[in-house]
XYZ file of C-alpha atoms in Angstrom:
638
model
C 0.000 0.000 0.000
C 1.467 3.339 -1.054
C 0.037 6.414 0.670
C 1.105 9.295 2.872
C -0.600 11.415 5.520
C -0.039 14.385 3.203
C -2.206 12.785 0.506
C -5.742 14.142 0.226
C -7.188 10.671 0.722
C -10.851 9.668 0.799
C -13.083 12.368 2.233
C -15.307 11.832 5.232
C -18.224 12.934 3.066
C -17.556 10.029 0.704
C -17.684 7.556 3.585
C -20.884 9.027 4.979
C -22.497 8.989 1.528
C -21.519 5.324 1.183
C -23.342 4.512 4.433
C -20.657 4.095 7.083
C -22.933 5.911 9.535
C -25.633 3.278 9.008
C -23.565 0.229 9.917
C -25.076 -2.154 12.495
C -24.711 -1.030 16.088
C -22.173 -2.868 18.233
C -22.866 -3.653 21.868
C -20.033 -4.516 24.208
C -20.249 -7.731 26.244
C -21.215 -7.540 29.902
C -17.959 -6.099 31.247
C -17.493 -6.001 35.016
C -14.743 -5.208 37.491
C -13.404 -8.723 36.819
C -13.072 -8.028 33.062
C -9.921 -6.913 31.286
C -9.681 -5.051 28.009
C -6.219 -5.312 26.458
C -5.600 -2.657 23.797
C -2.518 -3.453 21.676
C -1.369 -0.843 19.148
C 1.703 0.045 17.158
C 2.208 3.720 18.078
C 1.267 6.182 20.802
C -1.933 7.990 19.660
C -3.327 4.936 17.774
C -5.412 4.022 20.827
C -6.906 7.513 21.019
C -7.653 7.809 17.300
C -9.247 4.388 17.032
C -10.541 3.194 20.391
C -10.943 6.057 22.862
C -14.722 5.592 23.062
C -14.474 1.862 23.722
C -11.736 2.396 26.308
C -13.848 4.883 28.247
C -16.977 2.722 27.961
C -15.061 -0.215 29.456
C -13.666 1.953 32.255
C -17.130 3.294 33.006
C -18.260 -0.266 33.653
C -15.398 -0.823 36.080
C -13.250 -2.996 33.837
C -9.472 -2.880 33.836
C -8.018 -1.509 30.593
C -4.380 -2.234 29.777
C -2.706 -0.420 26.916
C 0.321 -1.980 25.191
C 2.115 0.319 22.726
C 4.687 -1.613 20.716
C 6.902 1.311 19.604
C 7.834 4.697 20.980
C 6.648 6.460 17.825
C 10.144 7.735 17.065
C 9.598 7.361 13.330
C 6.764 9.880 12.987
C 9.013 12.620 11.525
C 11.836 10.847 9.647
C 12.933 14.084 7.917
C 12.824 16.341 10.975
C 15.785 18.774 11.139
C 15.077 19.587 14.788
C 14.267 16.307 16.524
C 16.281 13.108 16.529
C 14.454 9.773 16.871
C 15.611 9.574 20.466
C 14.202 13.028 21.213
C 10.911 12.094 19.558
C 10.761 8.921 21.626
C 11.132 10.878 24.865
C 8.510 13.371 23.738
C 6.013 10.706 22.765
C 6.426 8.756 25.973
C 5.320 11.838 27.867
C 2.472 12.430 25.416
C 1.204 8.887 25.953
C 1.227 9.420 29.714
C -0.733 12.681 29.325
C -3.276 11.089 26.947
C -3.850 8.117 29.259
C -4.541 10.492 32.126
C -7.159 12.303 30.037
C -8.836 9.107 28.842
C -9.201 7.723 32.369
C -10.224 10.939 34.073
C -13.346 10.655 36.248
C -13.988 6.954 35.488
C -14.080 4.067 37.933
C -12.013 1.516 36.027
C -8.268 1.138 35.980
C -6.277 2.336 32.956
C -2.559 1.618 32.608
C -0.073 1.730 29.758
C 3.121 -0.029 28.769
C 5.381 1.191 25.986
C 7.814 -1.213 24.324
C 10.865 -0.242 22.304
C 10.287 -2.212 19.124
C 11.329 -0.322 15.971
C 8.854 2.260 14.684
C 8.213 1.670 10.966
C 10.036 -1.647 11.360
C 7.549 -4.040 12.965
C 7.023 -6.161 9.814
C 10.747 -7.003 9.971
C 10.502 -8.403 13.529
C 7.291 -10.507 13.519
C 8.537 -12.995 16.123
C 9.365 -10.210 18.563
C 5.927 -8.683 18.069
C 4.266 -12.071 18.534
C 6.232 -12.777 21.705
C 5.316 -9.380 23.165
C 1.644 -9.867 22.380
C 1.590 -13.406 23.780
C 3.263 -12.226 26.991
C 0.782 -9.365 27.418
C -2.189 -11.667 26.815
C -0.890 -14.237 29.296
C -0.383 -11.539 31.933
C -3.913 -10.182 31.417
C -5.725 -13.523 31.677
C -7.503 -14.430 34.885
C -9.819 -17.243 35.867
C -12.624 -14.916 36.901
C -13.303 -12.350 34.203
C -13.534 -11.967 30.476
C -10.532 -10.838 28.413
C -11.269 -8.729 25.344
C -8.531 -7.807 22.842
C -8.549 -4.553 20.862
C -6.111 -3.848 18.026
C -5.673 -2.488 14.514
C -7.670 -3.674 11.500
C -5.567 -6.401 9.899
C -5.798 -4.767 6.434
C -5.224 -1.181 7.586
C -2.568 -0.525 4.948
C 0.163 0.471 7.420
C 2.888 -2.145 7.887
C 3.252 -1.598 11.621
C -0.505 -1.721 12.179
C -0.880 -4.941 10.232
C 2.092 -6.591 11.954
C 0.537 -5.943 15.356
C -2.920 -7.079 14.227
C -1.490 -10.271 12.748
C 0.159 -11.170 16.042
C -2.965 -10.393 18.069
C -5.194 -12.418 15.751
C -2.822 -15.369 15.896
C -2.761 -15.439 19.691
C -6.534 -14.912 19.809
C -7.130 -17.821 17.415
C -4.984 -20.131 19.534
C -6.821 -19.193 22.719
C -10.340 -18.520 21.351
C -10.360 -14.898 22.531
C -12.583 -12.162 21.079
C -10.854 -9.421 19.058
C -12.105 -5.931 18.202
C -10.189 -4.525 15.201
C -10.380 -0.799 14.481
C -9.343 0.827 11.172
C -7.255 4.021 11.050
C -5.341 4.523 7.810
C -7.965 2.439 6.005
C -10.337 5.417 6.012
C -7.647 7.475 4.306
C -6.845 5.252 1.321
C -9.764 2.861 0.770
C -12.469 3.469 -1.851
C -15.907 2.947 -0.278
C -17.308 1.942 -3.674
C -14.518 -0.504 -4.485
C -14.251 -4.255 -4.131
C -11.778 -6.467 -2.317
C -10.512 -4.964 0.909
C -12.049 -1.650 -0.195
C -15.487 -2.888 0.828
C -14.374 -4.709 3.978
C -15.948 -1.809 5.880
C -19.366 -3.286 5.112
C -18.574 -6.004 7.634
C -17.714 -3.510 10.397
C -20.016 -2.564 13.266
C -20.612 0.920 14.670
C -19.947 1.648 18.354
C -21.679 4.892 19.458
C -19.518 7.389 21.354
C -21.210 9.741 23.811
C -20.671 13.508 23.714
C -18.593 13.356 26.912
C -16.397 10.641 25.430
C -16.041 12.583 22.179
C -14.774 15.568 24.166
C -12.360 13.328 26.079
C -11.111 11.845 22.800
C -10.388 15.310 21.395
C -8.603 16.328 24.599
C -6.525 13.138 24.580
C -5.597 13.712 20.947
C -4.442 17.241 21.785
C -2.061 15.667 24.304
C -0.139 14.323 21.298
C 1.210 17.761 20.470
C 3.977 16.384 18.254
C 1.378 14.800 15.990
C -1.366 17.434 15.774
C 0.836 20.548 15.598
C 4.135 21.201 13.776
C 7.360 20.528 15.624
C 8.684 23.727 14.063
C 8.269 25.844 10.945
C 10.939 23.819 9.140
C 10.144 21.374 6.335
C 9.942 17.866 7.773
C 8.403 19.074 11.026
C 4.833 19.324 9.775
C 1.889 17.984 11.789
C 1.043 14.378 10.995
C -2.537 13.962 12.236
C -4.513 16.594 10.352
C -7.344 17.154 7.890
C -9.362 14.136 6.781
C -7.517 11.861 9.216
C -8.911 13.851 12.140
C -12.368 14.012 10.505
C -12.537 10.233 10.179
C -11.614 9.802 13.845
C -13.933 12.531 15.146
C -17.152 10.730 14.321
C -19.862 10.195 16.953
C -19.040 6.501 16.662
C -16.105 4.133 16.279
C -16.011 1.150 13.961
C -14.838 -2.377 14.709
C -14.511 -5.693 12.974
C -15.350 -8.207 15.688
C -14.235 -11.822 15.696
C -14.990 -14.271 18.457
C -16.881 -17.432 19.320
C -20.053 -16.124 17.674
C -18.337 -14.944 14.487
C -14.816 -16.380 14.225
C -14.359 -15.287 10.611
C -11.699 -15.806 7.991
C -8.728 -14.318 9.845
C -9.033 -16.856 12.637
C -9.252 -19.636 10.051
C -5.782 -18.736 8.761
C -3.993 -19.640 11.974
C -6.203 -22.599 12.783
C -5.637 -24.206 9.392
C -1.914 -23.599 9.519
C -1.888 -25.634 12.729
C -4.132 -28.300 11.207
C -1.915 -28.729 8.136
C 1.232 -28.720 10.254
C -0.131 -31.560 12.367
C -0.654 -33.938 9.399
C 0.320 -34.215 5.737
C -3.305 -34.834 4.721
C -5.433 -33.640 7.670
C -8.765 -34.018 5.871
C -7.846 -37.452 4.404
C -8.405 -36.308 0.819
C -6.232 -39.155 -0.448
C -7.652 -42.173 1.402
C -11.171 -41.234 2.548
C -14.091 -42.880 0.712
C -16.217 -39.825 1.539
C -13.708 -37.419 -0.010
C -13.360 -39.551 -3.172
C -17.132 -39.798 -3.567
C -17.575 -36.097 -2.899
C -15.051 -35.172 -5.615
C -16.766 -37.462 -8.119
C -20.147 -35.919 -7.291
C -18.697 -32.412 -7.508
C -17.248 -32.971 -10.964
C -20.441 -34.676 -12.141
C -22.518 -31.611 -11.263
C -20.530 -29.291 -13.542
C -22.715 -28.455 -16.562
C -19.912 -27.836 -19.056
C -17.331 -30.390 -20.155
C -14.597 -27.747 -20.165
C -13.992 -24.304 -18.713
C -11.738 -21.456 -19.668
C -10.756 -20.237 -16.211
C -11.576 -21.697 -12.794
C -10.967 -20.430 -9.262
C -11.119 -22.861 -6.341
C -11.611 -21.214 -2.964
C -10.116 -23.357 -0.206
C -7.934 -25.700 -2.234
C -6.056 -27.168 0.776
C -3.342 -29.548 -0.530
C -4.646 -29.420 -4.113
C -6.351 -32.798 -4.621
C -9.553 -31.426 -6.192
C -7.476 -28.732 -7.911
C -5.675 -31.400 -9.936
C -8.975 -32.846 -11.163
C -10.371 -29.426 -12.026
C -7.231 -28.843 -14.110
C -8.367 -31.691 -16.388
C -11.525 -29.718 -17.153
C -10.083 -26.216 -17.567
C -7.470 -24.179 -19.401
C -6.512 -22.222 -16.283
C -7.065 -22.982 -12.584
C -6.239 -20.787 -9.590
C -6.370 -22.434 -6.169
C -6.685 -20.221 -3.090
C -6.161 -21.152 0.541
C -5.762 -19.222 3.784
C -3.052 -21.553 5.100
C 0.482 -20.941 3.909
C 1.367 -24.523 4.867
C -1.431 -25.886 2.678
C -0.402 -23.642 -0.222
C 3.159 -24.963 -0.217
C 1.935 -28.564 -0.185
C -0.521 -27.874 -2.992
C 2.199 -26.270 -5.096
C 4.387 -29.316 -4.585
C 1.567 -31.701 -5.526
C 0.563 -29.709 -8.628
C 4.041 -28.985 -9.949
C 4.311 -29.796 -13.627
C 0.618 -29.181 -14.377
C 0.231 -26.413 -16.937
C -2.222 -23.604 -16.348
C -2.389 -24.166 -12.564
C -1.370 -21.719 -9.847
C -1.882 -21.762 -6.081
C -1.939 -18.583 -3.993
C -2.336 -17.812 -0.311
C -5.336 -15.559 0.174
C -7.728 -15.021 3.046
C -11.051 -14.502 1.354
C -13.071 -12.434 0.922
C -10.785 -9.442 1.471
C -7.560 -10.774 -0.039
C -9.036 -11.436 -3.456
C -6.233 -11.741 -6.064
C -6.027 -8.806 -8.462
C -5.827 -11.038 -11.535
C -9.276 -12.420 -10.677
C -10.921 -9.002 -10.484
C -13.276 -7.654 -13.080
C -15.987 -9.210 -15.236
C -15.076 -12.287 -17.278
C -12.175 -13.179 -14.958
C -13.518 -16.701 -14.356
C -16.313 -18.885 -15.694
C -16.386 -21.299 -12.741
C -15.863 -20.698 -9.035
C -15.680 -23.741 -6.744
C -16.234 -23.171 -3.016
C -15.878 -26.527 -1.302
C -16.006 -26.990 2.493
C -15.150 -23.331 3.111
C -18.336 -21.319 3.631
C -18.865 -22.264 7.272
C -15.448 -20.882 8.201
C -16.630 -17.388 7.246
C -18.935 -15.089 9.114
C -22.277 -14.418 7.421
C -21.063 -10.955 6.354
C -17.842 -12.409 4.944
C -19.776 -15.049 3.030
C -21.928 -12.315 1.501
C -18.819 -10.388 0.471
C -17.277 -13.517 -1.031
C -20.399 -14.031 -3.139
C -20.126 -10.407 -4.253
C -16.494 -11.027 -5.310
C -17.506 -14.108 -7.259
C -20.383 -12.297 -8.898
C -18.059 -9.523 -10.018
C -15.501 -11.964 -11.418
C -17.838 -14.372 -13.226
C -18.631 -14.278 -16.906
C -22.293 -13.688 -17.622
C -22.797 -17.403 -18.203
C -20.397 -18.528 -15.459
C -21.257 -20.696 -12.477
C -20.598 -21.004 -8.754
C -20.381 -24.495 -7.253
C -20.884 -24.862 -3.505
C -20.103 -28.167 -1.786
C -20.357 -28.621 1.997
C -20.574 -31.255 4.703
C -24.049 -31.449 6.248
C -23.154 -32.493 9.795
C -22.730 -29.987 12.684
C -19.641 -27.760 12.492
C -18.371 -26.977 15.977
C -17.035 -23.527 16.821
C -18.114 -21.751 13.627
C -21.197 -19.617 12.989
C -22.691 -21.471 9.991
C -23.204 -25.062 8.916
C -23.312 -26.462 5.380
C -27.067 -26.115 4.904
C -26.992 -22.539 6.207
C -24.234 -21.620 3.741
C -26.244 -22.969 0.807
C -29.485 -21.421 2.027
C -27.806 -18.026 2.099
C -26.877 -18.167 -1.578
C -30.180 -19.784 -2.549
C -31.968 -16.728 -1.143
C -29.829 -14.342 -3.229
C -31.996 -13.000 -6.090
C -28.922 -12.529 -8.293
C -28.471 -16.301 -8.683
C -30.483 -19.438 -9.402
C -29.808 -23.130 -8.795
C -29.236 -25.130 -11.970
C -27.912 -28.413 -10.491
C -28.287 -29.836 -7.001
C -27.410 -32.936 -5.027
C -28.079 -33.867 -1.393
C -27.553 -36.876 0.799
C -27.020 -37.329 4.535
C -23.376 -36.240 4.310
C -22.998 -33.630 1.600
C -24.886 -30.888 -0.235
C -23.780 -29.670 -3.671
C -25.423 -26.777 -5.512
C -24.434 -25.183 -8.805
C -25.597 -21.596 -9.261
C -25.825 -19.468 -12.382
C -26.948 -15.882 -12.751
C -30.624 -14.996 -12.658
C -32.127 -14.741 -16.126
C -34.893 -12.919 -17.943
C -35.965 -16.027 -19.877
C -35.726 -19.794 -19.581
C -36.260 -20.531 -23.264
C -34.727 -19.019 -26.380
C -35.395 -18.816 -30.106
C -32.709 -17.788 -32.588
C -33.784 -16.659 -36.058
C -31.197 -16.704 -38.853
C -32.202 -15.026 -42.144
C -30.093 -16.408 -45.003
C -29.772 -15.741 -48.703
C -26.927 -16.913 -50.941
C -24.678 -17.653 -47.955
C -23.363 -21.118 -48.806
C -19.790 -20.078 -47.984
C -20.487 -18.611 -44.550
C -23.609 -20.416 -43.348
C -21.797 -23.617 -42.168
C -19.548 -21.593 -39.869
C -22.559 -19.663 -38.602
C -24.447 -22.865 -37.783
C -21.413 -24.501 -36.163
C -21.005 -21.523 -33.847
C -24.726 -21.405 -33.138
C -24.700 -25.116 -32.253
C -22.170 -24.415 -29.498
C -24.277 -21.491 -28.287
C -27.381 -23.723 -28.108
C -25.365 -26.364 -26.220
C -24.185 -23.820 -23.663
C -27.695 -22.470 -23.209
C -29.221 -25.906 -22.638
C -26.479 -26.831 -20.175
C -27.642 -23.932 -17.993
C -31.382 -24.430 -18.541
C -32.907 -27.643 -19.910
C -32.653 -29.848 -22.941
C -35.006 -28.554 -25.615
C -35.102 -25.058 -24.150
C -33.435 -23.455 -27.180
C -34.163 -23.736 -30.899
C -33.072 -22.037 -34.087
C -34.933 -21.261 -37.324
C -33.063 -20.621 -40.567
C -35.282 -18.621 -42.937
C -33.911 -19.011 -46.462
C -35.063 -16.263 -48.792
C -34.803 -17.495 -52.383
C -31.135 -18.425 -52.555
C -29.590 -19.348 -55.860
C -26.796 -21.405 -54.271
C -26.739 -24.305 -51.763
C -27.860 -22.232 -48.780
C -31.223 -24.054 -48.465
C -29.652 -27.516 -48.646
C -27.003 -26.638 -46.059
C -29.734 -25.480 -43.682
C -31.788 -28.627 -44.279
C -28.779 -30.859 -43.685
C -28.202 -29.194 -40.335
C -31.870 -29.558 -39.361
C -31.740 -33.267 -40.208
C -28.638 -33.743 -38.058
C -29.798 -31.584 -35.128
C -33.489 -31.484 -34.190
C -33.091 -28.056 -32.595
C -32.669 -26.499 -36.049
C -35.599 -25.830 -38.361
C -35.795 -24.450 -41.892
C -38.312 -22.148 -43.513
C -38.087 -21.528 -47.265
C -39.549 -18.195 -48.311
C -41.070 -17.191 -51.654
C -38.207 -15.349 -53.387
C -40.567 -13.021 -55.176
C -42.176 -11.449 -52.140
C -41.088 -8.085 -50.757
C -39.798 -7.431 -47.273
C -36.212 -8.643 -47.326
C -34.477 -9.491 -44.068
C -37.302 -8.041 -41.971
C -39.812 -10.408 -43.586
C -37.417 -13.330 -43.047
C -37.068 -12.577 -39.353
C -40.800 -12.101 -38.842
C -41.616 -15.346 -40.660
C -39.122 -17.269 -38.530
C -40.645 -15.909 -35.315
C -44.193 -16.660 -36.496
C -43.237 -20.200 -37.440
C -41.800 -20.918 -33.985
C -44.551 -19.218 -32.000
C -46.201 -22.474 -30.939
C -43.058 -24.461 -30.153
C -42.563 -23.196 -26.634
C -44.576 -23.338 -23.424
C -47.135 -20.564 -23.391
C -46.354 -19.567 -19.805
C -42.536 -19.709 -20.136
C -40.450 -16.612 -20.623
C -39.114 -16.733 -24.174
C -36.173 -14.707 -25.462
C -36.124 -14.116 -29.222
C -32.838 -13.118 -30.800
C -31.596 -12.756 -34.368
C -28.221 -13.191 -35.974
C -27.226 -13.255 -39.620
C -25.953 -16.148 -41.691
C -22.611 -14.435 -42.229
C -21.869 -14.066 -38.486
C -20.301 -16.387 -35.932
C -21.522 -15.967 -32.383
C -19.464 -16.865 -29.338
C -20.373 -20.008 -27.353
C -21.663 -17.914 -24.419
C -23.626 -15.563 -26.674
C -27.133 -16.908 -26.137
C -26.692 -17.830 -22.465
C -25.343 -14.344 -21.810
C -28.292 -12.728 -23.557
C -30.880 -14.039 -21.144
C -28.773 -12.828 -18.197
C -28.671 -9.357 -19.727
C -32.384 -9.745 -20.456
C -33.247 -9.853 -16.752
C -35.446 -6.766 -16.437
C -34.893 -5.749 -20.074
C -36.952 -5.952 -23.266
C -34.023 -6.056 -25.681
C -30.260 -6.400 -25.752
C -28.333 -4.326 -28.257
C -24.719 -4.923 -29.180
C -22.109 -2.768 -30.893
C -20.168 -3.172 -34.090
C -16.503 -2.149 -34.369
C -14.914 -1.667 -37.797
C -11.329 -1.377 -38.915
C -11.480 -0.385 -42.573
C -8.116 -1.909 -43.435
C -8.398 -5.096 -41.424
C -8.910 -8.460 -43.034
C -10.843 -9.459 -39.922
C -13.852 -7.505 -38.642
C -15.462 -7.923 -35.256
C -18.625 -7.196 -33.377
C -19.227 -7.363 -29.663
C -22.071 -8.698 -27.564
C -21.908 -8.662 -23.744
C -18.134 -8.361 -23.905
C -17.645 -11.257 -26.344
C -16.189 -10.800 -29.806
C -16.985 -12.654 -33.009
C -14.961 -12.231 -36.179
C -15.445 -12.468 -39.935
C -12.612 -12.638 -42.430
C -13.998 -10.217 -45.014
C -12.731 -6.662 -44.903
C -14.925 -3.595 -45.225
C -13.128 -2.486 -48.389
C -13.657 -5.932 -49.886
C -17.377 -6.092 -49.170
C -18.715 -2.762 -47.831
C -22.340 -3.686 -48.406
C -22.127 -6.650 -46.055
C -20.769 -4.479 -43.253
C -23.346 -1.737 -43.849
C -26.046 -4.364 -43.400
C -24.477 -5.519 -40.157
C -24.365 -1.977 -38.815
C -27.914 -1.074 -39.742
C -29.240 -4.363 -38.331
C -27.227 -4.142 -35.066
C -26.088 -7.656 -35.791
C -25.662 -10.013 -34.067
C -27.643 -8.876 -31.058
C -30.851 -7.182 -32.125
C -33.896 -8.664 -30.462
């Protein structure tokens, strides 16, 4: 992440417009005088900017609050001509003491602070030291009587020191099943509230209201950090650090937290747990010798509607056993897993397979950049993963998949149906959540006592389709047109039902073999039909299209939604063309494409829903053909 406090950053207005002020309200657990809140941050002032309201709320209830600051903050002004790092460290130690006094003033609880001397701006380089310090502080804060609550930075805050501390806290919390409250700081400065990936992680945060008295205390505590909120001097390099939008984000009447715990353990906890699981055994889930796992893989592959895919992503690939079988059905497969141990084993197992990569990623927030954007994948497999996510994280993962899928792409969910201990969802609940999503529909399903498998495709505006192909003197190009259309009909029926798509070729008085070519195709494939028009009648291509539609009017169920689409005999549609149309047709009456011409090219193209078809006849060679395509909005007029 590349940003600086001097950057303008994302405005507070943008966050409020996006809805950050309408996040769900967070209630603290029942803290008492036996409870301890351990706040672990990277720098002095982080606790005030991110958690002052929570600290004071805990103190008001009589809880003990311990503050662990990992560095002395000596790196805040690296270009200062007036203050050495040692001088800054002394200054910031005193500022921390003053801020702590302000935060605890007038409250019944106990507030104390400890400042370590780990390197400011260098915590990512000493992860073991950070982890040891966190583990020691957690051990010292634990008692048999009261609850221990951990508070730290958001693990994707964008600042190396912040993330190093959060990583250590989350690891210790996962090992000991402790609740963690993560607060963002720099995230508000650089993230795009309308973006995907970690940019929309904020939608999983909760809002903790801060009273007016606590807001005033927060401002007073922040003013105690004079070196941060005012310039050290008038010299360049001594400018204030905490200013402008940064202060606005932290001066809200609420704080925001991502909460993980026994009720919502979430993806970050899964990372450490699965590292331990994979370290304990080479094949912890018995993928290689379990009858259940072998049967489940066979059932999973059998549910896939297409024989082959262009690009597949497998979320939760573990050691890569299913990944290897998916590679036999795809040109490109990306396996993702939260566990670094599992990723290394999968890479070893899959070495030598072309088109396969394995990456460590904690979904949904660590979504790989190369899988972003529409048309990134045409199959996403999520097997035995959904119950390790919170409900909000599962929703965000589905949003990622929806953004990455082609229009005709699919999501396959496969989950164990027995109780899952220690996680918020079970297999049936995961599937029910996606089944209730109006953006998707189930096209294949399987259930038994052990496993549930569902294949989802996008919601559509029609379940049946008719393609009309006017043709006249096209014996050279019609075979290619019909070959391409055959693939498009196959793809459509794979996502709907056999017999749900048909094509009519209306031949308008051809002098060549166009009519015979069409009849041969109809004899070989019952989905194709031929209508021969009187060559002397007027009306041209419009008459041919209308006659084809009239002929097919009675072929389909009267109460079914029917999508009628036309293409010309001299065009070649993409395999996903028809299946994509009915997705675009959801809520629409027609789908119009665009035609792109390069006057000097031997190969012309037109585009429909992001797909491109080509024809090897240049505009200069046959301008009339291309004028007809343009005026007819071929191949996607409806």
